[in-house]
């Protein structure tokens, strides 16, 4: 009798597992065209496939076209790393009409922006971790073309952050301290200016963001304005073309979410819960992105590196049973 009950229970568990996989079914995941998004998309694909029995597939994506397609066509099912700042109105409408659901914060710290100086400068003079300290030592940050001026390395022309930097340059009285805004010309030029300064042990002061491989390779310290964050003023003035009376404010964290379609969230609640639970810390991602860049790894290779080397992180996102399934699949790679 016990043997029959055991067989029946095993059969029920098998049927239950099959039903869960069937419920999850085919899942499409947007593989965005930058390193962190591709890493996260590949990790989600592996865990959803091997841990939750989904038939997960990656499809190419980018922020605006992916968001629009999810609202209008209901596909892809998942956008793992979605920077919502430029999609707020459409996102709100999609959620209100029950086409989209916000699963959670894929970056635990949010996207991070700010003004930075190399850590080796702060180690010598801790005051350089503050804006007052930077302004008092403006002569250290010599302008490359005018030794009488000091260089503040801003965003390349045309980037969204350029508006905020221009207004903050005025609000923080950087011009009065002797600084001049320097346009690095491109994202590569901006990254290269940090790398050049770091490799030579030279001063550097300017804008950058995280998570990025640059901040994984080069230890930088975010400068404290002493103002705190005034999110309302930042959103309504500092990021707008017209901002007559800009006031100092640190950059608020940029909201970076995981989006799913409402249909996916309803048909695969266990998989949706995983997407709502998992989150990456910026310091960790900076290190991962630096590794990806150094190794020239694609998203699939980066996924394997992450799952094998950061087990203590991802196993907290899933049940013990799911974790064991994922580990077994990793062993088979």
GROMACS .gro file of N, CA and C in nm, residues 89 150 195 216 221 224 226 247 277 298:
model
   30
   89UNK      N    1   0.536   5.792  -1.975
   89UNK     CA    2   0.395   5.808  -2.012
   89UNK      C    3   0.340   5.679  -2.073
  150UNK      N    4   4.053   7.520  -1.518
  150UNK     CA    5   4.039   7.385  -1.463
  150UNK      C    6   3.934   7.308  -1.544
  195UNK      N    7   4.044   5.659  -1.813
  195UNK     CA    8   4.150   5.559  -1.822
  195UNK      C    9   4.288   5.625  -1.831
  216UNK      N   10   3.423   4.960  -1.287
  216UNK     CA   11   3.472   4.832  -1.238
  216UNK      C   12   3.623   4.824  -1.245
  221UNK      N   13   3.558   5.784  -0.674
  221UNK     CA   14   3.478   5.827  -0.560
  221UNK      C   15   3.377   5.931  -0.607
  224UNK      N   16   3.041   6.439  -0.319
  224UNK     CA   17   2.920   6.481  -0.247
  224UNK      C   18   2.901   6.631  -0.262
  226UNK      N   19   2.688   6.806  -0.105
  226UNK     CA   20   2.644   6.866   0.020
  226UNK      C   21   2.501   6.917   0.013
  247UNK      N   22   1.916   7.490  -0.895
  247UNK     CA   23   1.969   7.473  -0.759
  247UNK      C   24   2.047   7.343  -0.753
  277UNK      N   25   1.202   3.920  -0.766
  277UNK     CA   26   1.292   3.902  -0.651
  277UNK      C   27   1.435   3.939  -0.683
  298UNK      N   28   3.063   3.742  -2.475
  298UNK     CA   29   2.926   3.773  -2.513
  298UNK      C   30   2.834   3.741  -2.395
   0.00000   0.00000   0.00000
